[in-house]
Structures are given as C-alpha cells and as structure tokens.
Amino acid sequence: MQKIQTQGIHHITLVGADRQTSIDFWEGLLGMPFVFEQPNLDDADQSHLYFDPGDGRLITIFTSEERTPDRAPAPQTIGCVHHLALDVSQATFRQIAGRLDARGIEHSGPKDRGFMDSIYFRDPLGLLIELASYRFVPPQGVPMGEVMLEAHRIRVARGDYNIQEAHLADAIELLTRDRRRSLSEDRTPKDPY
C-alpha cells in the first residue's frame, strides 16, 4: 500500500474560550500576530481566529463568547495533546522566566534537554505550553531533522543516554563534511562514531 506523504504541519486548531482570551494570550503574551478571523464553517456559533507563530504555519482557535476560561490542567490521557511546543531563539529563551514572572505566570523554570532548552507553563485554558530553543543551527540546506537523526545515531553508537551538545557538534561536522568537499581531502575522513 502506498503512503500518504505529509510535507509538514498545515495548522493546529485548539478549542478556546472567549475571543479576547485567545487574543490576549497568543498575540499579547506570545507575540503571534492575529491575522485572520471568520466564522467556524462547521459551527456558526463559534468564531475561528488565526494566529501566525512565525514559521509560515498557523495556529487557529475556535472561540465562543458563551465559554469562559478554565485554568484547570487540560487532560493528558490517551488521545489528548500533552503539550504544544513553540520555537524561540536562545536570546528570547534567556528572557522567558523573567517575563513570565513579571506577568505572574507560574512556570517550570528553564529545563536542560541536552540538545535544546525548554520552559513550561499553562495557557489560560490549562493547555501545557513549552517554549523550546535548539542549542544549534543546522548547516545551510540541512533540515533540523537530519541533524537530529545523525546526532541520535552518534549517541546510540557511543551508548549515551540522551543527545548532548557533543553529539550535535559531531553530527554537524559530519553533515557539513558530506556536503562540502575540499581539495585537501585526499584521505578518508575520521569516523565520528
């Protein structure tokens, strides 16, 4: 059987409360421009708000003025979304805890994930939000996933528990070497594994 090949996330739609709660959070806190609004085409009693997270995709929210925010943690059982992770720069990441503190928003504090840094907090509707920042920039023309795949292979070959910055550096070196040749390379390159 043939696969249905995807090419990325088109958009993510969340169930929101009232319109202003969504605008205040997605644009007011996270800086995502509010770019489009129309009725929910499957339910005329709801509005459909569109926000631009900055990567060419969209996050959309179904809202209704009949609903009020509920800060109780969203369910995390089978079939539910555990969290939504959003990409931020390292410069922004270093400011997040202070900016959340200034707004009185409880958060996890920075978390070291080896290949990235993370911080977690809940949106006004109880959804767990992660703001994540990779600790590397992939070589020109190399997708992020290729660096992660190569770093994973290196980590496994070395018997390490999780991906760390050394695995990333070696993966980037290997991927760069494979794509950029040199006249002085008349020898077999060193195997990073």
C-alpha positions as YAML, in Angstrom:
chain: A
units: angstrom
residues:
- id: 1
  name: MET
  ca: [0.00, 0.00, 0.00]
- id: 2
  name: GLN
  ca: [1.23, 3.49, -0.76]
- id: 3
  name: LYS
  ca: [1.79, 6.05, 1.96]
- id: 4
  name: ILE
  ca: [0.05, 9.39, 2.21]
- id: 5
  name: GLN
  ca: [3.20, 11.53, 2.35]
- id: 6
  name: THR
  ca: [2.93, 14.62, 4.53]
- id: 7
  name: GLN
  ca: [5.04, 17.72, 3.98]
- id: 8
  name: GLY
  ca: [4.75, 19.44, 7.34]
- id: 9
  name: ILE
  ca: [2.09, 20.71, 9.70]
- id: 10
  name: HIS
  ca: [-0.54, 22.78, 7.89]
- id: 11
  name: HIS
  ca: [-2.10, 24.27, 11.03]
- id: 12
  name: ILE
  ca: [-3.13, 23.37, 14.55]
- id: 13
  name: THR
  ca: [-6.61, 24.21, 15.82]
- id: 14
  name: LEU
  ca: [-7.40, 24.48, 19.52]
- id: 15
  name: VAL
  ca: [-10.73, 24.86, 21.30]
- id: 16
  name: GLY
  ca: [-10.69, 28.21, 23.05]
- id: 17
  name: ALA
  ca: [-12.97, 30.12, 25.37]
- id: 18
  name: ASP
  ca: [-13.97, 33.69, 24.51]
- id: 19
  name: ARG
  ca: [-12.32, 35.66, 21.71]
- id: 20
  name: GLN
  ca: [-10.39, 38.16, 23.87]
- id: 21
  name: THR
  ca: [-8.76, 35.44, 26.00]
- id: 22
  name: SER
  ca: [-7.23, 33.97, 22.84]
- id: 23
  name: ILE
  ca: [-6.07, 37.33, 21.53]
- id: 24
  name: ASP
  ca: [-4.55, 38.29, 24.88]
- id: 25
  name: PHE
  ca: [-2.61, 35.04, 25.14]
- id: 26
  name: TRP
  ca: [-1.49, 34.21, 21.60]
- id: 27
  name: GLU
  ca: [-0.78, 37.77, 20.48]
- id: 28
  name: GLY
  ca: [-0.48, 39.64, 23.77]
- id: 29
  name: LEU
  ca: [1.87, 37.18, 25.53]
- id: 30
  name: LEU
  ca: [3.43, 35.12, 22.74]
- id: 31
  name: GLY
  ca: [3.63, 37.86, 20.09]
- id: 32
  name: MET
  ca: [1.82, 35.94, 17.35]
- id: 33
  name: PRO
  ca: [0.05, 38.41, 15.07]
- id: 34
  name: PHE
  ca: [-3.72, 37.91, 14.89]
- id: 35
  name: VAL
  ca: [-4.03, 37.64, 11.09]
- id: 36
  name: PHE
  ca: [-7.46, 36.34, 10.19]
- id: 37
  name: GLU
  ca: [-10.93, 35.70, 11.61]
- id: 38
  name: GLN
  ca: [-14.05, 34.14, 10.22]
- id: 39
  name: PRO
  ca: [-16.94, 32.01, 11.48]
- id: 40
  name: ASN
  ca: [-16.20, 28.36, 12.21]
- id: 41
  name: LEU
  ca: [-17.52, 26.92, 8.95]
- id: 42
  name: ASP
  ca: [-18.74, 23.79, 10.76]
- id: 43
  name: ASP
  ca: [-20.44, 25.65, 13.63]
- id: 44
  name: ALA
  ca: [-21.73, 29.19, 13.05]
- id: 45
  name: ASP
  ca: [-21.98, 29.77, 16.82]
- id: 46
  name: GLN
  ca: [-18.18, 29.83, 17.02]
- id: 47
  name: SER
  ca: [-15.55, 32.13, 15.61]
- id: 48
  name: HIS
  ca: [-12.30, 30.91, 14.06]
- id: 49
  name: LEU
  ca: [-9.23, 33.01, 14.93]
- id: 50
  name: TYR
  ca: [-5.92, 32.59, 13.11]
- id: 51
  name: PHE
  ca: [-2.51, 33.46, 14.59]
- id: 52
  name: ASP
  ca: [0.90, 33.48, 12.87]
- id: 53
  name: PRO
  ca: [3.56, 31.73, 15.00]
- id: 54
  name: GLY
  ca: [6.33, 32.90, 12.65]
- id: 55
  name: ASP
  ca: [7.16, 29.79, 10.63]
- id: 56
  name: GLY
  ca: [4.68, 30.07, 7.79]
- id: 57
  name: ARG
  ca: [2.13, 27.84, 9.54]
- id: 58
  name: LEU
  ca: [-0.91, 28.89, 11.55]
- id: 59
  name: ILE
  ca: [-2.36, 28.23, 14.98]
- id: 60
  name: THR
  ca: [-6.11, 28.65, 14.98]
- id: 61
  name: ILE
  ca: [-8.59, 28.85, 17.82]
- id: 62
  name: PHE
  ca: [-12.31, 28.13, 17.87]
- id: 63
  name: THR
  ca: [-13.87, 30.66, 20.25]
- id: 64
  name: SER
  ca: [-17.32, 31.31, 21.65]
- id: 65
  name: GLU
  ca: [-18.47, 34.14, 23.87]
- id: 66
  name: GLU
  ca: [-20.53, 31.52, 25.74]
- id: 67
  name: ARG
  ca: [-17.34, 29.87, 27.07]
- id: 68
  name: THR
  ca: [-15.16, 31.12, 29.91]
- id: 69
  name: PRO
  ca: [-11.52, 30.25, 30.60]
- id: 70
  name: ASP
  ca: [-10.84, 27.27, 32.84]
- id: 71
  name: ARG
  ca: [-7.26, 27.16, 34.12]
- id: 72
  name: ALA
  ca: [-7.51, 23.54, 35.30]
- id: 73
  name: PRO
  ca: [-4.85, 21.43, 33.57]
- id: 74
  name: ALA
  ca: [-6.09, 20.02, 30.27]
- id: 75
  name: PRO
  ca: [-6.46, 16.23, 30.30]
- id: 76
  name: GLN
  ca: [-3.33, 14.26, 29.49]
- id: 77
  name: THR
  ca: [-4.82, 10.86, 28.89]
- id: 78
  name: ILE
  ca: [-4.58, 8.65, 25.82]
- id: 79
  name: GLY
  ca: [-5.56, 10.57, 22.70]
- id: 80
  name: CYS
  ca: [-5.12, 14.00, 24.30]
- id: 81
  name: VAL
  ca: [-2.47, 16.58, 23.49]
- id: 82
  name: HIS
  ca: [0.26, 16.52, 26.13]
- id: 83
  name: HIS
  ca: [1.71, 19.91, 25.24]
- id: 84
  name: LEU
  ca: [2.30, 22.34, 22.41]
- id: 85
  name: ALA
  ca: [5.95, 23.29, 21.84]
- id: 86
  name: LEU
  ca: [6.82, 26.62, 20.24]
- id: 87
  name: ASP
  ca: [10.25, 27.57, 18.92]
- id: 88
  name: VAL
  ca: [12.10, 30.59, 20.32]
- id: 89
  name: SER
  ca: [15.63, 31.91, 19.83]
- id: 90
  name: GLN
  ca: [18.29, 31.47, 22.50]
- id: 91
  name: ALA
  ca: [18.21, 35.24, 23.11]
- id: 92
  name: THR
  ca: [14.47, 35.11, 23.73]
- id: 93
  name: PHE
  ca: [14.74, 31.93, 25.79]
- id: 94
  name: ARG
  ca: [17.04, 33.67, 28.29]
- id: 95
  name: GLN
  ca: [14.32, 36.29, 28.90]
- id: 96
  name: ILE
  ca: [11.28, 34.00, 29.27]
- id: 97
  name: ALA
  ca: [11.38, 33.23, 33.00]
- id: 98
  name: GLY
  ca: [11.65, 36.92, 33.91]
- id: 99
  name: ARG
  ca: [8.89, 37.92, 31.51]
- id: 100
  name: LEU
  ca: [6.55, 35.20, 32.79]
- id: 101
  name: ASP
  ca: [7.38, 36.20, 36.37]
- id: 102
  name: ALA
  ca: [6.55, 39.84, 35.55]
- id: 103
  name: ARG
  ca: [3.09, 38.71, 34.43]
- id: 104
  name: GLY
  ca: [2.58, 36.44, 37.46]
- id: 105
  name: ILE
  ca: [2.54, 33.30, 35.31]
- id: 106
  name: GLU
  ca: [3.77, 30.14, 37.05]
- id: 107
  name: HIS
  ca: [6.33, 28.13, 35.07]
- id: 108
  name: SER
  ca: [8.76, 25.25, 35.34]
- id: 109
  name: GLY
  ca: [11.92, 27.33, 35.10]
- id: 110
  name: PRO
  ca: [14.50, 26.51, 32.42]
- id: 111
  name: LYS
  ca: [14.97, 22.80, 31.67]
- id: 112
  name: ASP
  ca: [18.17, 21.38, 30.16]
- id: 113
  name: ARG
  ca: [17.19, 18.92, 27.41]
- id: 114
  name: GLY
  ca: [20.72, 18.37, 26.11]
- id: 115
  name: PHE
  ca: [20.04, 19.42, 22.52]
- id: 116
  name: MET
  ca: [17.63, 22.20, 23.49]
- id: 117
  name: ASP
  ca: [16.39, 24.30, 26.36]
- id: 118
  name: SER
  ca: [12.74, 24.30, 27.47]
- id: 119
  name: ILE
  ca: [10.40, 26.08, 29.83]
- id: 120
  name: TYR
  ca: [6.80, 25.05, 30.53]
- id: 121
  name: PHE
  ca: [3.68, 26.91, 31.64]
- id: 122
  name: ARG
  ca: [-0.08, 26.67, 31.09]
- id: 123
  name: ASP
  ca: [-2.21, 28.83, 28.84]
- id: 124
  name: PRO
  ca: [-5.41, 30.39, 30.28]
- id: 125
  name: LEU
  ca: [-7.31, 27.21, 29.33]
- id: 126
  name: GLY
  ca: [-4.97, 24.73, 31.02]
- id: 127
  name: LEU
  ca: [-3.03, 23.62, 27.91]
- id: 128
  name: LEU
  ca: [0.62, 22.92, 28.70]
- id: 129
  name: ILE
  ca: [2.83, 25.17, 26.56]
- id: 130
  name: GLU
  ca: [6.54, 24.57, 26.04]
- id: 131
  name: LEU
  ca: [8.82, 27.30, 24.74]
- id: 132
  name: ALA
  ca: [11.83, 25.50, 23.30]
- id: 133
  name: SER
  ca: [15.11, 26.66, 21.83]
- id: 134
  name: TYR
  ca: [17.54, 24.45, 19.96]
- id: 135
  name: ARG
  ca: [21.17, 24.80, 21.01]
- id: 136
  name: PHE
  ca: [22.37, 24.54, 17.42]
- id: 137
  name: VAL
  ca: [21.79, 25.90, 13.96]
- id: 138
  name: PRO
  ca: [21.83, 23.26, 11.21]
- id: 139
  name: PRO
  ca: [24.26, 23.69, 8.31]
- id: 140
  name: GLN
  ca: [22.89, 25.64, 5.35]
- id: 141
  name: GLY
  ca: [20.41, 23.49, 3.44]
- id: 142
  name: VAL
  ca: [20.28, 20.73, 6.06]
- id: 143
  name: PRO
  ca: [16.90, 20.18, 7.71]
- id: 144
  name: MET
  ca: [16.76, 20.16, 11.51]
- id: 145
  name: GLY
  ca: [15.56, 16.54, 11.39]
- id: 146
  name: GLU
  ca: [18.74, 15.39, 9.61]
- id: 147
  name: VAL
  ca: [20.92, 16.85, 12.35]
- id: 148
  name: MET
  ca: [18.76, 15.17, 14.99]
- id: 149
  name: LEU
  ca: [18.87, 11.83, 13.13]
- id: 150
  name: GLU
  ca: [22.67, 11.94, 12.84]
- id: 151
  name: ALA
  ca: [23.09, 13.07, 16.48]
- id: 152
  name: HIS
  ca: [20.84, 10.17, 17.53]
- id: 153
  name: ARG
  ca: [22.99, 7.69, 15.60]
- id: 154
  name: ILE
  ca: [26.14, 9.06, 17.23]
- id: 155
  name: ARG
  ca: [24.53, 8.94, 20.69]
- id: 156
  name: VAL
  ca: [23.42, 5.33, 20.25]
- id: 157
  name: ALA
  ca: [26.82, 4.26, 18.87]
- id: 158
  name: ARG
  ca: [28.50, 5.78, 21.93]
- id: 159
  name: GLY
  ca: [25.98, 4.27, 24.36]
- id: 160
  name: ASP
  ca: [24.97, 7.64, 25.77]
- id: 161
  name: TYR
  ca: [21.62, 8.17, 27.50]
- id: 162
  name: ASN
  ca: [20.37, 11.21, 25.58]
- id: 163
  name: ILE
  ca: [21.52, 13.63, 22.90]
- id: 164
  name: GLN
  ca: [24.01, 16.19, 24.20]
- id: 165
  name: GLU
  ca: [25.81, 19.11, 22.59]
- id: 166
  name: ALA
  ca: [28.85, 16.95, 21.69]
- id: 167
  name: HIS
  ca: [26.60, 14.67, 19.62]
- id: 168
  name: LEU
  ca: [25.18, 17.71, 17.85]
- id: 169
  name: ALA
  ca: [28.62, 19.17, 17.11]
- id: 170
  name: ASP
  ca: [29.83, 15.86, 15.69]
- id: 171
  name: ALA
  ca: [26.66, 15.43, 13.64]
- id: 172
  name: ILE
  ca: [27.01, 18.93, 12.19]
- id: 173
  name: GLU
  ca: [30.66, 18.27, 11.35]
- id: 174
  name: LEU
  ca: [29.76, 15.00, 9.62]
- id: 175
  name: LEU
  ca: [26.84, 16.53, 7.67]
- id: 176
  name: THR
  ca: [28.95, 19.52, 6.64]
- id: 177
  name: ARG
  ca: [31.84, 17.30, 5.54]
- id: 178
  name: ASP
  ca: [29.49, 15.17, 3.46]
- id: 179
  name: ARG
  ca: [28.09, 18.26, 1.65]
- id: 180
  name: ARG
  ca: [31.16, 20.46, 1.32]
- id: 181
  name: ARG
  ca: [34.19, 18.98, -0.32]
- id: 182
  name: SER
  ca: [37.76, 20.26, -0.19]
- id: 183
  name: LEU
  ca: [40.76, 19.84, -2.48]
- id: 184
  name: SER
  ca: [42.84, 18.83, 0.53]
- id: 185
  name: GLU
  ca: [40.65, 15.82, 1.26]
- id: 186
  name: ASP
  ca: [42.63, 13.06, -0.39]
- id: 187
  name: ARG
  ca: [42.33, 10.89, 2.70]
- id: 188
  name: THR
  ca: [39.44, 9.09, 4.34]
- id: 189
  name: PRO
  ca: [37.78, 11.40, 6.89]
- id: 190
  name: LYS
  ca: [37.77, 10.38, 10.54]
- id: 191
  name: ASP
  ca: [34.64, 8.45, 11.56]
- id: 192
  name: PRO
  ca: [32.94, 10.37, 14.42]
- id: 193
  name: TYR
  ca: [31.45, 7.19, 15.86]
...
